[in-house]
mmCIF file of C-alpha atoms in Angstrom:
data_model
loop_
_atom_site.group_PDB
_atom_site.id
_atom_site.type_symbol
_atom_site.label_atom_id
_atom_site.label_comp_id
_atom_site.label_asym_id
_atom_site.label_seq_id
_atom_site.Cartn_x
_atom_site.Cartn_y
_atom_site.Cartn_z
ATOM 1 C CA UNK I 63 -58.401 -1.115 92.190
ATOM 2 C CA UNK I 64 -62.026 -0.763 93.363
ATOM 3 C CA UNK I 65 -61.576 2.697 94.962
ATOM 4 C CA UNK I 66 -59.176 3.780 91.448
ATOM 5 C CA UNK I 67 -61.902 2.714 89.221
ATOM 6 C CA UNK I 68 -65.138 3.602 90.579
ATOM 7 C CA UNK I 69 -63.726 7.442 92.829
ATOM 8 C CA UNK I 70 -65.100 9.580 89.994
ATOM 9 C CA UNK I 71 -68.273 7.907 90.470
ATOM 10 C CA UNK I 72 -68.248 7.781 94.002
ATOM 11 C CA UNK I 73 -67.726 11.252 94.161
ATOM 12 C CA UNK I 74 -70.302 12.323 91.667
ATOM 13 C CA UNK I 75 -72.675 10.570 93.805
ATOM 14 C CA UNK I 76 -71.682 12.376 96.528
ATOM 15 C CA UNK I 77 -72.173 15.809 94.908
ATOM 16 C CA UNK I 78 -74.727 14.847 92.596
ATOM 17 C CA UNK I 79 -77.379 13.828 95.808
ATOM 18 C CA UNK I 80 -76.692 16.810 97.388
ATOM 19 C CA UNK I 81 -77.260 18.966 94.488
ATOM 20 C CA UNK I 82 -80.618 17.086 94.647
ATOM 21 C CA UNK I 83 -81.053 17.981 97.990
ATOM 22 C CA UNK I 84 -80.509 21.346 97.407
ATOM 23 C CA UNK I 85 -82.365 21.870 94.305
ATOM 24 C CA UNK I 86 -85.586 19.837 95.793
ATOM 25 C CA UNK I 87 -85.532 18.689 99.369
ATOM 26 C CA UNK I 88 -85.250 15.174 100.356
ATOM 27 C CA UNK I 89 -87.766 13.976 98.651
ATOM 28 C CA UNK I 90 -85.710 14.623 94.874
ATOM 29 C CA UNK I 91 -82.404 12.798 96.772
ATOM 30 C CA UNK I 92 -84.820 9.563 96.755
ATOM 31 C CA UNK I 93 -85.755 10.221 92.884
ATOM 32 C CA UNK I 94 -81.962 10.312 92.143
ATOM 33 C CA UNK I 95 -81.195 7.494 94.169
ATOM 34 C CA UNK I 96 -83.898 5.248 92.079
ATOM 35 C CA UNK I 97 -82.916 6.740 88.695
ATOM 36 C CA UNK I 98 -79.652 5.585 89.366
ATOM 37 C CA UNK I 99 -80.477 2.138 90.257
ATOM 38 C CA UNK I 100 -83.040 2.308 87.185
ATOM 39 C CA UNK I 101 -79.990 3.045 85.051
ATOM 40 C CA UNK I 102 -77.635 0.848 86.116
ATOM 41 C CA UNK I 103 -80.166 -2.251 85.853
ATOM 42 C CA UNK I 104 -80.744 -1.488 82.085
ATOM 43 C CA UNK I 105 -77.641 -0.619 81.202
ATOM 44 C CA UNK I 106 -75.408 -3.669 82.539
ATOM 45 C CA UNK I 107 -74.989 -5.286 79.573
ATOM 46 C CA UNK I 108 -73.965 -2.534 77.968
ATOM 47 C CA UNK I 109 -71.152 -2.315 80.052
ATOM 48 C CA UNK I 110 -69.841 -5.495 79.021
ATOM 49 C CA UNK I 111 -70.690 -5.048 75.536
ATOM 50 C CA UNK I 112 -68.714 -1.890 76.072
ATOM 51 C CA UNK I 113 -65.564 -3.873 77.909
ATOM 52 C CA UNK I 114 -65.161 -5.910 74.487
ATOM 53 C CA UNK I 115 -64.206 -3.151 72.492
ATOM 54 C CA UNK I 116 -62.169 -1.300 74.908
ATOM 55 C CA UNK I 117 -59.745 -3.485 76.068
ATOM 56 C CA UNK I 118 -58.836 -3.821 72.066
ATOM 57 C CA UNK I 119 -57.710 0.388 72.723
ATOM 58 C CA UNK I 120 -54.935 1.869 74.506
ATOM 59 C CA UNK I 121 -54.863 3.554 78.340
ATOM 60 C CA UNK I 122 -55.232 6.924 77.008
ATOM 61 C CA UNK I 123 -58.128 6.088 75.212
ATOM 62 C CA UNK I 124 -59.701 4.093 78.207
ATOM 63 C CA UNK I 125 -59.267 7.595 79.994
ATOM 64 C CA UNK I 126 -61.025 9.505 76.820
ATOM 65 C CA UNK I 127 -63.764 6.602 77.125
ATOM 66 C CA UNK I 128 -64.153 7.573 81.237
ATOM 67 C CA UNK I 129 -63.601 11.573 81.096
ATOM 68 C CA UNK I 130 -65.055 12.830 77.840
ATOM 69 C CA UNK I 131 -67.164 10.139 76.905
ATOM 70 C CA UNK I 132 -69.017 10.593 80.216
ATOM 71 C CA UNK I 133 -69.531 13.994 79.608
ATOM 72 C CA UNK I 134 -71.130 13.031 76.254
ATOM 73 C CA UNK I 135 -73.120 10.542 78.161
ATOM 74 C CA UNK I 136 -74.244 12.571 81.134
ATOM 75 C CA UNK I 137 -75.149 15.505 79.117
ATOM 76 C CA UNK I 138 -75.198 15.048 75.582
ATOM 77 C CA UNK I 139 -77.869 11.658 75.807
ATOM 78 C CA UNK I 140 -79.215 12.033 79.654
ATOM 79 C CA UNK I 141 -79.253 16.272 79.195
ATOM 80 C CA UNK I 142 -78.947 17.389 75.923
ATOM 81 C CA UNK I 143 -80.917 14.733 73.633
ATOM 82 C CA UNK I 144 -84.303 14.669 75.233
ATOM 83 C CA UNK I 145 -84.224 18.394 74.378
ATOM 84 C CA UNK I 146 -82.970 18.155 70.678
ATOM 85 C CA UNK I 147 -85.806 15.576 70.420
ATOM 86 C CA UNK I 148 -88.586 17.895 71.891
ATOM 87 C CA UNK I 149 -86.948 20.915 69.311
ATOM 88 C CA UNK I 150 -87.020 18.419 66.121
ATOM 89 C CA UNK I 151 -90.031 16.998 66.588
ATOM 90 C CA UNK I 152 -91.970 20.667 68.118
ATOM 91 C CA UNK I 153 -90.109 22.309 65.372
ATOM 92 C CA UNK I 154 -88.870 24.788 68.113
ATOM 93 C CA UNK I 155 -85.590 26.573 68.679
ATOM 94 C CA UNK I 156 -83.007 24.853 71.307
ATOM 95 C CA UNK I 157 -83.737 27.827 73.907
ATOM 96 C CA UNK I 158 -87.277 27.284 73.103
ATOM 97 C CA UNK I 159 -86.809 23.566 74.571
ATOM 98 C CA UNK I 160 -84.968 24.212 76.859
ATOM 99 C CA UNK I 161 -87.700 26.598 78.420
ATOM 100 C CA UNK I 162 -90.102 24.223 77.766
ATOM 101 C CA UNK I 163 -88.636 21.848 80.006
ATOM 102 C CA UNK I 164 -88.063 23.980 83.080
ATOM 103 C CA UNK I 165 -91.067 26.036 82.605
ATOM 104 C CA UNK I 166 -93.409 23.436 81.091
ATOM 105 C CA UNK I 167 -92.553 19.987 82.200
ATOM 106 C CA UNK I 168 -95.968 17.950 81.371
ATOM 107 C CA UNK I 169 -95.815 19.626 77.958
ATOM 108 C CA UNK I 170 -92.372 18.214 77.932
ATOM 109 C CA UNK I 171 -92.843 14.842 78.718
ATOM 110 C CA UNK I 172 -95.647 14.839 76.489
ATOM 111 C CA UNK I 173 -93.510 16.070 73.403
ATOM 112 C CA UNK I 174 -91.000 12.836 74.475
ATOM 113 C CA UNK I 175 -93.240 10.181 74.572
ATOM 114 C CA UNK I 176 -95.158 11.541 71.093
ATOM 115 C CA UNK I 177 -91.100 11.006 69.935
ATOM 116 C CA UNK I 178 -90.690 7.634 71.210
ATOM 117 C CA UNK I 179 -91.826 5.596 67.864
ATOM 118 C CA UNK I 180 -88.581 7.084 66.045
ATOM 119 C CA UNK I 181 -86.165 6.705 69.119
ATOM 120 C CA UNK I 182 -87.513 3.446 69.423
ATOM 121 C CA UNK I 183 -86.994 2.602 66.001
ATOM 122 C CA UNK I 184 -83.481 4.121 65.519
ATOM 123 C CA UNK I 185 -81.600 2.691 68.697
ATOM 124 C CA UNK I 186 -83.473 -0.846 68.066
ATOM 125 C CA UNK I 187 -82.171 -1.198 64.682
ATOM 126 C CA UNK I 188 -78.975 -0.088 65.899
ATOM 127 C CA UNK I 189 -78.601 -3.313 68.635
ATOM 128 C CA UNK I 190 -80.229 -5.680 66.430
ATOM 129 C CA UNK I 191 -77.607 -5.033 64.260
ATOM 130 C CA UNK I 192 -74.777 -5.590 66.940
ATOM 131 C CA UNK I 193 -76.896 -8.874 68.015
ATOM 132 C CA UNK I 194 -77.018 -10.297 64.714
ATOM 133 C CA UNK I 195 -73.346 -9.522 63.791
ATOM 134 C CA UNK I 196 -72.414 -11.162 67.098
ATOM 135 C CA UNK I 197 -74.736 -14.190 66.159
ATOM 136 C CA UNK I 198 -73.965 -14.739 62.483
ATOM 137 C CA UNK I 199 -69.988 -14.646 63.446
ATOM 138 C CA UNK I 200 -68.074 -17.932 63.211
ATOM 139 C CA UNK I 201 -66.444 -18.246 66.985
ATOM 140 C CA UNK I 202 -64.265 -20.368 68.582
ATOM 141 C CA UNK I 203 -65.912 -20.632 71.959
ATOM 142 C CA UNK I 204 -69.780 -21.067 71.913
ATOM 143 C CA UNK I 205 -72.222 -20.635 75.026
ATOM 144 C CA UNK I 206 -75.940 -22.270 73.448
ATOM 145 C CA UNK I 207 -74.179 -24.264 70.377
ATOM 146 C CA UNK I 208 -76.751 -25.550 69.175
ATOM 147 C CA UNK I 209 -78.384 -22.057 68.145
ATOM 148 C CA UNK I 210 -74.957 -20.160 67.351
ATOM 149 C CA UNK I 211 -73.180 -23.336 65.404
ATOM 150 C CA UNK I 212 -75.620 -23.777 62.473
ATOM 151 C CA UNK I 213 -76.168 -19.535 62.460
ATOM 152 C CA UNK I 214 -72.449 -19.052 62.194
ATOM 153 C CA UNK I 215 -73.057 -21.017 59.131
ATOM 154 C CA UNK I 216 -75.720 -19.532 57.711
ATOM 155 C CA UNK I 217 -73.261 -16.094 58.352
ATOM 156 C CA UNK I 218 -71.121 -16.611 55.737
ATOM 157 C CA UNK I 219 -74.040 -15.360 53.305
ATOM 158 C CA UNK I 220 -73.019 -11.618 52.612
ATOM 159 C CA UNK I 221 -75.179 -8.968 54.229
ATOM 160 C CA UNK I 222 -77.947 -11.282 55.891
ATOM 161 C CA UNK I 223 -77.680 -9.616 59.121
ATOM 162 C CA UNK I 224 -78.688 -6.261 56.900
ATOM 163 C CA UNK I 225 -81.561 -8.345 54.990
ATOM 164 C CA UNK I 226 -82.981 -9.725 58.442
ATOM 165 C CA UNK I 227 -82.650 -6.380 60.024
ATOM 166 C CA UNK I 228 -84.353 -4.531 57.103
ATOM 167 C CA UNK I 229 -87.111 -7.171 57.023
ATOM 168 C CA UNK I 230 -88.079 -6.943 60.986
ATOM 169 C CA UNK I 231 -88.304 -3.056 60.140
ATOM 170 C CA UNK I 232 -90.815 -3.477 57.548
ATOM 171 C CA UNK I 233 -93.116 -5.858 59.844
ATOM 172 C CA UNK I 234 -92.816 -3.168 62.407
ATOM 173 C CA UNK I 235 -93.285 -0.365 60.209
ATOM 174 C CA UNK I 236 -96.784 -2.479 59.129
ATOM 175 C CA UNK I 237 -97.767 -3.052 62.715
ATOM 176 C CA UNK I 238 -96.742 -1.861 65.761
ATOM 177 C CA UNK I 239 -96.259 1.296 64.039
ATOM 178 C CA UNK I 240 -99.772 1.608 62.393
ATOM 179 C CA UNK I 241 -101.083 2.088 66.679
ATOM 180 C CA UNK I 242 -97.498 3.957 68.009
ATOM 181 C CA UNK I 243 -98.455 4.637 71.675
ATOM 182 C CA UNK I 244 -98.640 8.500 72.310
ATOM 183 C CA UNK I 245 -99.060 10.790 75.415
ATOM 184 C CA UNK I 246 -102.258 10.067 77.431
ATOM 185 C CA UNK I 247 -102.778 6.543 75.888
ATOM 186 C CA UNK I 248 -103.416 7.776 71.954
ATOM 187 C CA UNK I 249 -102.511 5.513 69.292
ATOM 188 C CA UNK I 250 -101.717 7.215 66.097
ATOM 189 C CA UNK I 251 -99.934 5.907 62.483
ATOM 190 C CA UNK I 252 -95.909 5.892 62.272
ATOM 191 C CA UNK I 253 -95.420 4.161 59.847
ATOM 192 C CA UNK I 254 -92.909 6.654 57.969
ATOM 193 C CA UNK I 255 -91.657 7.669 60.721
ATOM 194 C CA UNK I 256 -90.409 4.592 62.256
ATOM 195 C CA UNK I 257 -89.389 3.323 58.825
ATOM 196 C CA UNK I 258 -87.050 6.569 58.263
ATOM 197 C CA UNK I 259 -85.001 6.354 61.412
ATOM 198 C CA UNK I 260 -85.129 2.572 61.888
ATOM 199 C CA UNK I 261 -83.175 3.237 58.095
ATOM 200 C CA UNK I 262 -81.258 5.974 59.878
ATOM 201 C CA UNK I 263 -80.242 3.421 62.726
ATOM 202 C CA UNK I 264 -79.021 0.681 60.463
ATOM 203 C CA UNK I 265 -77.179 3.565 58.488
ATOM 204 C CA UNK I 266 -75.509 4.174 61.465
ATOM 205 C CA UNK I 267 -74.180 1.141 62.241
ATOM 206 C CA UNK I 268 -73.252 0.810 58.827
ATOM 207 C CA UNK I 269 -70.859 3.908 58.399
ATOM 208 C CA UNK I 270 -69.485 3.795 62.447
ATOM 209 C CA UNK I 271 -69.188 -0.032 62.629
ATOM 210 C CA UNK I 272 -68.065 -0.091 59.179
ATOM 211 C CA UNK I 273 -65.034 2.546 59.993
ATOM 212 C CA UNK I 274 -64.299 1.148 63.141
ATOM 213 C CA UNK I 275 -63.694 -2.479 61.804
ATOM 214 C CA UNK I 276 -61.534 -1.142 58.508
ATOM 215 C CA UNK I 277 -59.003 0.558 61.047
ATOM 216 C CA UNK I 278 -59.159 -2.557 63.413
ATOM 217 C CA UNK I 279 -58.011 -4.751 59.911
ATOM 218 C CA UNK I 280 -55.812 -2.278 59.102
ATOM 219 C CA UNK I 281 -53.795 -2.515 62.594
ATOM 220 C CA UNK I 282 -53.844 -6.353 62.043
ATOM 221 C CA UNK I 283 -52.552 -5.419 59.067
ATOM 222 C CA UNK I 284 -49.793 -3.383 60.195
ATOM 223 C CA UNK I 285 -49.095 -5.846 62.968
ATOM 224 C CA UNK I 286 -48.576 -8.539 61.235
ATOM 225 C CA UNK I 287 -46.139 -6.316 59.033
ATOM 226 C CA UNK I 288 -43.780 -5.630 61.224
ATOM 227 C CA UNK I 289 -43.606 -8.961 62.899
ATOM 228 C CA UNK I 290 -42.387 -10.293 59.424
ATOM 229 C CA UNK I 291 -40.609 -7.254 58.642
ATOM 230 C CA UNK I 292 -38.691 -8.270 63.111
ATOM 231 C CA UNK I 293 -38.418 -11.788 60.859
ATOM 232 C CA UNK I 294 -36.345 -10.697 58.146
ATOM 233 C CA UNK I 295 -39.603 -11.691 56.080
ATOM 234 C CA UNK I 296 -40.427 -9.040 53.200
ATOM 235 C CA UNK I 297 -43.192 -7.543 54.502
ATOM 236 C CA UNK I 298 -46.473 -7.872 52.224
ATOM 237 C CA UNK I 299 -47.151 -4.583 49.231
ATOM 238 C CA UNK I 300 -50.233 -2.898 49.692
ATOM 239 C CA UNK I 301 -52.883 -2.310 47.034
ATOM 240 C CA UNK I 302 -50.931 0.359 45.881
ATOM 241 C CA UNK I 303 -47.635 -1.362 45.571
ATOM 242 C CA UNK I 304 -45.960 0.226 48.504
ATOM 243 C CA UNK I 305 -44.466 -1.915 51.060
ATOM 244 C CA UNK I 306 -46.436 -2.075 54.183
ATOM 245 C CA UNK I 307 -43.891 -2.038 56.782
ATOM 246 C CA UNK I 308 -44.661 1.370 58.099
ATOM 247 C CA UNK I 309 -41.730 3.038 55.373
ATOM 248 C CA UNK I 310 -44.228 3.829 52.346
ATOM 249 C CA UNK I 311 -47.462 3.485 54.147
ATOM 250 C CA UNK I 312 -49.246 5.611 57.080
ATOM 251 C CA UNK I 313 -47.404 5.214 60.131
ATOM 252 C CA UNK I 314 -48.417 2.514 63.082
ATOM 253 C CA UNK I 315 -49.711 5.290 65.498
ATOM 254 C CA UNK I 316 -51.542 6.844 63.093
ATOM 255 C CA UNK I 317 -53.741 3.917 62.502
ATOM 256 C CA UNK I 318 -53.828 3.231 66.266
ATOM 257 C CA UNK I 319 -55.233 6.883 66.596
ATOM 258 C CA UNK I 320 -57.742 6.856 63.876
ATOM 259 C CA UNK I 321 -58.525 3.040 64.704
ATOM 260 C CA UNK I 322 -59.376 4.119 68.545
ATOM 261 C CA UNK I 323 -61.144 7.504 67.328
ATOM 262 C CA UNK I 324 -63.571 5.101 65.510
ATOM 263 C CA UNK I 325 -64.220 2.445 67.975
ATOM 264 C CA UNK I 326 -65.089 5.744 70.649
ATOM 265 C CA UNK I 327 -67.460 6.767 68.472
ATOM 266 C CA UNK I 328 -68.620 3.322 68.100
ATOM 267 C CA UNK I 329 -68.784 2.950 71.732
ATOM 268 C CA UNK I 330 -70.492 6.553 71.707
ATOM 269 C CA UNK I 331 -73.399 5.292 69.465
ATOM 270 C CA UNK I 332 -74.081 1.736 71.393
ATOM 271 C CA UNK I 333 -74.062 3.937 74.658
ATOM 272 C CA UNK I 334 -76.657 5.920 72.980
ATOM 273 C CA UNK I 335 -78.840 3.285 72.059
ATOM 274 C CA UNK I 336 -78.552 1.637 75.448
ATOM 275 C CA UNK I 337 -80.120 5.087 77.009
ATOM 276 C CA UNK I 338 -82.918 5.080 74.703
ATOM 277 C CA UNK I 339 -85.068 3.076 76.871
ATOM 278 C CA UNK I 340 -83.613 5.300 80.120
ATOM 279 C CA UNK I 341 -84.650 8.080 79.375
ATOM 280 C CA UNK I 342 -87.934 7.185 77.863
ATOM 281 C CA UNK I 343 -88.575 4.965 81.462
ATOM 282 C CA UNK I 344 -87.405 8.067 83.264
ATOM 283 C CA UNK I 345 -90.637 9.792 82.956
ATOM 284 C CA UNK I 346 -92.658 7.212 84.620
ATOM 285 C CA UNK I 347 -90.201 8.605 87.952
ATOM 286 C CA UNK I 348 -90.284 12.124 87.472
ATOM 287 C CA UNK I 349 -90.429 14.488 84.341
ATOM 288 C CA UNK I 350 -88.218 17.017 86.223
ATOM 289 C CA UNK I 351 -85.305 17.405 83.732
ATOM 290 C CA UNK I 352 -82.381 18.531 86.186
ATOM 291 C CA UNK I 353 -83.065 15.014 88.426
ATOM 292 C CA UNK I 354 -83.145 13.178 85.581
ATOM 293 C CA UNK I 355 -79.886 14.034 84.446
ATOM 294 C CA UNK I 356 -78.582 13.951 87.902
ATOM 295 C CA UNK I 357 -79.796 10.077 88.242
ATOM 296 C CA UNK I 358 -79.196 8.805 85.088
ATOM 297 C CA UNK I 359 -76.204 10.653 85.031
ATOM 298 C CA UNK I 360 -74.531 9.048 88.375
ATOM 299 C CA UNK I 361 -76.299 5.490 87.046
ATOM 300 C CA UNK I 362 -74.469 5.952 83.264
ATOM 301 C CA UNK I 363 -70.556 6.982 85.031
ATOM 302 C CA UNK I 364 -71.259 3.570 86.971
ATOM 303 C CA UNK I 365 -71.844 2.039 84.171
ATOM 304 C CA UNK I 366 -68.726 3.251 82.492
ATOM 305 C CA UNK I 367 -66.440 2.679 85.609
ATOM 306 C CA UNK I 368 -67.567 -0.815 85.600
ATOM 307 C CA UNK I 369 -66.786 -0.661 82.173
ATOM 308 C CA UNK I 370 -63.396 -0.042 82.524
ATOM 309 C CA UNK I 371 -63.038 -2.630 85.678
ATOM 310 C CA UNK I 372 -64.127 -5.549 83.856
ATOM 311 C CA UNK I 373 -61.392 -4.437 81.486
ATOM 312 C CA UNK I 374 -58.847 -3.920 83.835
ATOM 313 C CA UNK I 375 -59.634 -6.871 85.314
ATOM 314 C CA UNK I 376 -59.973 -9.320 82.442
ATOM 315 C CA UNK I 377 -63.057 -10.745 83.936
ATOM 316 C CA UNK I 378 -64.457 -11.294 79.940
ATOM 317 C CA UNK I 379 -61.226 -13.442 79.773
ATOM 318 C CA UNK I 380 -61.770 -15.258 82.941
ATOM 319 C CA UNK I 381 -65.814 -15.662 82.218
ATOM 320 C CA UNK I 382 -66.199 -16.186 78.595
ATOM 321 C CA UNK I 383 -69.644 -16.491 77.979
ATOM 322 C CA UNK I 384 -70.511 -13.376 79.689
ATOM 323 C CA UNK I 385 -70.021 -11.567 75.798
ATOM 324 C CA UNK I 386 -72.617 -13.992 74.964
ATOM 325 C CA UNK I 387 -75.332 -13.077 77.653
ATOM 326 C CA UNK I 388 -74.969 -9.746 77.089
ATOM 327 C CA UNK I 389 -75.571 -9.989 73.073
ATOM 328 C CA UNK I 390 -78.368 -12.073 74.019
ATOM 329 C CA UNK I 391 -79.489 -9.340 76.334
ATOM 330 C CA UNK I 392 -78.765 -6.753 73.319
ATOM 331 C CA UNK I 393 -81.056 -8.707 71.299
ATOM 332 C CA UNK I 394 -84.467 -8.948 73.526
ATOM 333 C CA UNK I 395 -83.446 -5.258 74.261
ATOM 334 C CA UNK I 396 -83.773 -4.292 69.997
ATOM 335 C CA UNK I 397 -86.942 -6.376 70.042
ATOM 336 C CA UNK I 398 -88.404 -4.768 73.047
ATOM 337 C CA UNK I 399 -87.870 -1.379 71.786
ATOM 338 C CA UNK I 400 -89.713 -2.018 68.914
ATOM 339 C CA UNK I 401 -92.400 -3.650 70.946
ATOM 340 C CA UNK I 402 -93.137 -0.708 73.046
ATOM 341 C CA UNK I 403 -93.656 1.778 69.771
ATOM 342 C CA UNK I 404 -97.233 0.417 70.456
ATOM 343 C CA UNK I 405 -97.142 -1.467 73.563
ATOM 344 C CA UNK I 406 -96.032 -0.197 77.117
ATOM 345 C CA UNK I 407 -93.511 -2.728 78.979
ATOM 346 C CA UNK I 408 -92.267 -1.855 82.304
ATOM 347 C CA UNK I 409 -88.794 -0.977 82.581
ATOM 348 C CA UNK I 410 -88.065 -3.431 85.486
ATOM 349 C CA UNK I 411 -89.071 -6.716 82.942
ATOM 350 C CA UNK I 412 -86.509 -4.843 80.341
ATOM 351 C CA UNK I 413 -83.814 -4.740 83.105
ATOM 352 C CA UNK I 414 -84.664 -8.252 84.394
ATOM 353 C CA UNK I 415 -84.536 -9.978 80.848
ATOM 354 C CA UNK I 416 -80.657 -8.344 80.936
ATOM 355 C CA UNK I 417 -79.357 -9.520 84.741
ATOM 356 C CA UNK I 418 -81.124 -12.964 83.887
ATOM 357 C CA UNK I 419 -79.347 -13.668 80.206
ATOM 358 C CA UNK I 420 -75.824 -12.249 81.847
ATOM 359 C CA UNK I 421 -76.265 -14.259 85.611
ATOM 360 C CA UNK I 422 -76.965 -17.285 83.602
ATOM 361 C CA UNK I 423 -74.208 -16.833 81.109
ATOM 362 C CA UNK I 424 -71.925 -16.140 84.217
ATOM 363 C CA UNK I 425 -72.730 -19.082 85.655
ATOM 364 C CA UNK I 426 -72.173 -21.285 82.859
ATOM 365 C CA UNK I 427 -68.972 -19.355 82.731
ATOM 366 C CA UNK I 428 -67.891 -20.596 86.322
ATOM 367 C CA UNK I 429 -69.238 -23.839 85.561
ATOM 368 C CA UNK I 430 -66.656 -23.936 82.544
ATOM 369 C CA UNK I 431 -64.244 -22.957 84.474
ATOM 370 C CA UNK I 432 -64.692 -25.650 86.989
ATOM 371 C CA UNK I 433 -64.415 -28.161 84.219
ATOM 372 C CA UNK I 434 -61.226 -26.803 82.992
ATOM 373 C CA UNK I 435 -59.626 -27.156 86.930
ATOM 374 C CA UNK I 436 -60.795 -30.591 87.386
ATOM 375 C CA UNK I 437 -59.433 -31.413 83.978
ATOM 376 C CA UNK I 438 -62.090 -32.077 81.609
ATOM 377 C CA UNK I 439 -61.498 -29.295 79.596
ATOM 378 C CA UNK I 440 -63.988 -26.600 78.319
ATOM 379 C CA UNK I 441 -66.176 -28.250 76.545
ATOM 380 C CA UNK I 442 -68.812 -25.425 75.494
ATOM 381 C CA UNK I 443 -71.959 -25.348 77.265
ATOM 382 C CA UNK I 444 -75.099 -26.805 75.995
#
């Protein structure tokens, strides 16, 4: 399982350090080797963020998630996006940027950290967001019940994870964004700026989450359907009147496919956010754009491989509360991004907030599990 799982990123390792040998010496085989590690430390939680939502999709779509979705990830966000920043925000051509970067690298870097206020902004809108979803929803199983039992309450007022979200965007918009940190320790007024794409980020989740989640209900939908229709039951009429049964509505696959296409792109977008901080932490290594895609690049097809294991392995079934460290971890992640639109935090205290919220929430896991063997049931933890 270990070996089926994790050979593509075995074997990109492989390939991908001697590339970096070859390209560099020995010397850019040790950068690699610690952007990897830097990549996989932040980006943990995303991974079982990640395992949620795909073990709701289908094998082929697990495969889309670890074949084309990796290319997106390697070099549309760890390749690509650092460029499309520098040509945005330079107002330069993508050739332009791309010369820039292999011909200029400190003007580079400097061009990505002046951009960091609105990345900051957009993919820590985007995760508070997911956090506050995840906080406000009314669950079953609880891991700290006596925070997520009276919030589930308070969730059943419409839209207050959007109010909340759009109110800790205006206090950062009137702070840390009045003294955004820029190249060579500058401070300079983002207010706009960090306001527009925070807007952007929550717009984002709006449209992508909002999509995904109508397709999910709508496979419930159909589900349920057909196991009435299997029960002789007449199966409910749609809005329209038709029967939804699969005879005078859209057919079951095609809401599986559309339902799936959704949640990728969904899954596409968190990945996205979770590489904001990457990327920008990347430069403190090296500002040498080929081994930064080759080490962030072997750290993010980890990160999906152990993706798909937890999946395949149905450790979030087995652990339960691990969902809830990593939302937890999601959260201080959104508020840390918008932290560092001013201040500078070191990527290993981002990366240690996440192991620490997920060990903890694995061991109160085991602990629950324990519980349940010795027959005193699994009583949620404290």
């Amino acid at each position: 399982m270990v070996l089926k799982t994790f050979g593509w990123a075995f074997g990109f390792t492989v390939l991908g350090l001697a590339v970096a040998v070859l390209y560099d010496g020995w010397a850019a085989l040790g950068i690699v080797a610690i952007l990897t590690v830097l990549e996989v430390s932040l980006s943990f939680d995303n991974a079982v963020i990640n395992a949620g939502i795909l073990k709701k999709m289908s094998a082929f779509w697990q495969k889309i998630f670890l074949t084309i979705g990796v290319l997106i990830a390697v070099f549309g966000m760890r390749l690509a996006f650092p460029v499309v920043i520098v040509a945005v925000t330079a107002k330069l051509s993508p050739v332009s940027a791309v010369r820039l970067a292999v011909d200029d690298k400190d003007r580079y870097q400097q061009l990505v950290t002046d951009a960091h206020p609105s990345i900051a902004a957009f993919g820590g809108m985007f995760l508070l967001m997911i956090f506050l979803n995840f906080l406000f929803e009314d669950r079953e199983i609880t891991w700290l019940s006596w925070i997520e039992r009276p919030l589930a309450r308070l969730g059943r007022v419409d839209s207050l994870s959007v109010c909340l979200s759009l109110i800790v965007l205006l206090i950062a918009s009137m702070t840390v964004a009045t003294h955004a940190h820029q190249h060579g320790g500058a401070h300079a007024d983002k207010a706009q700026t960090v306001l527009t794409s925070g807007l952007a980020g929550l717009v984002t989740y709006l449209i992508v989450g909002g999509l995904s989640s109508f397709f999910e209900n709508r496979i419930a939908d159909e589900e349920e359907a057909q196991e009435d229709a299997r029960k002789d039951i007449p199966a409910p009429s749609g809005g329209d009147g038709k029967p939804r049964d699969g005879r005078g509505g859209p057919s079951f696959a095609a809401l599986t496919g559309r339902a799936a296409f959704f949640m990728f792109l969904y899954l596409e977008v968190i990945d996205a956010s979770f590489s904001f901080d990457g990327v920008i932490g990347a430069f403190a290594i090296t500002n040498d754009i080929v081994l930064m895609a080759l080490g962030l690049g072997i750290g993010a097809l980890y990160v999906r491989s152990l993706t798909v294991y937890l999946v395949r392995q149905g450790t979030l079934d087995d652990y339960v509360y691990l969902e809830h460290g990593a939302h937890y971890a999601i959260g201080a992640l959104a508020v840390i991004l918008l932290v560092t639109i001013q201040y500078q935090i070191s990527e290993i205290i981002t990366g240690l907030i996440g192991v620490v919220l997920i060990a903890a929430s694995f061991w109160s896991s085991v602990r629950r599990n324990r519980r349940i063997a010795a027959g005193q049931g699994g009583r949620d933890a404290p």
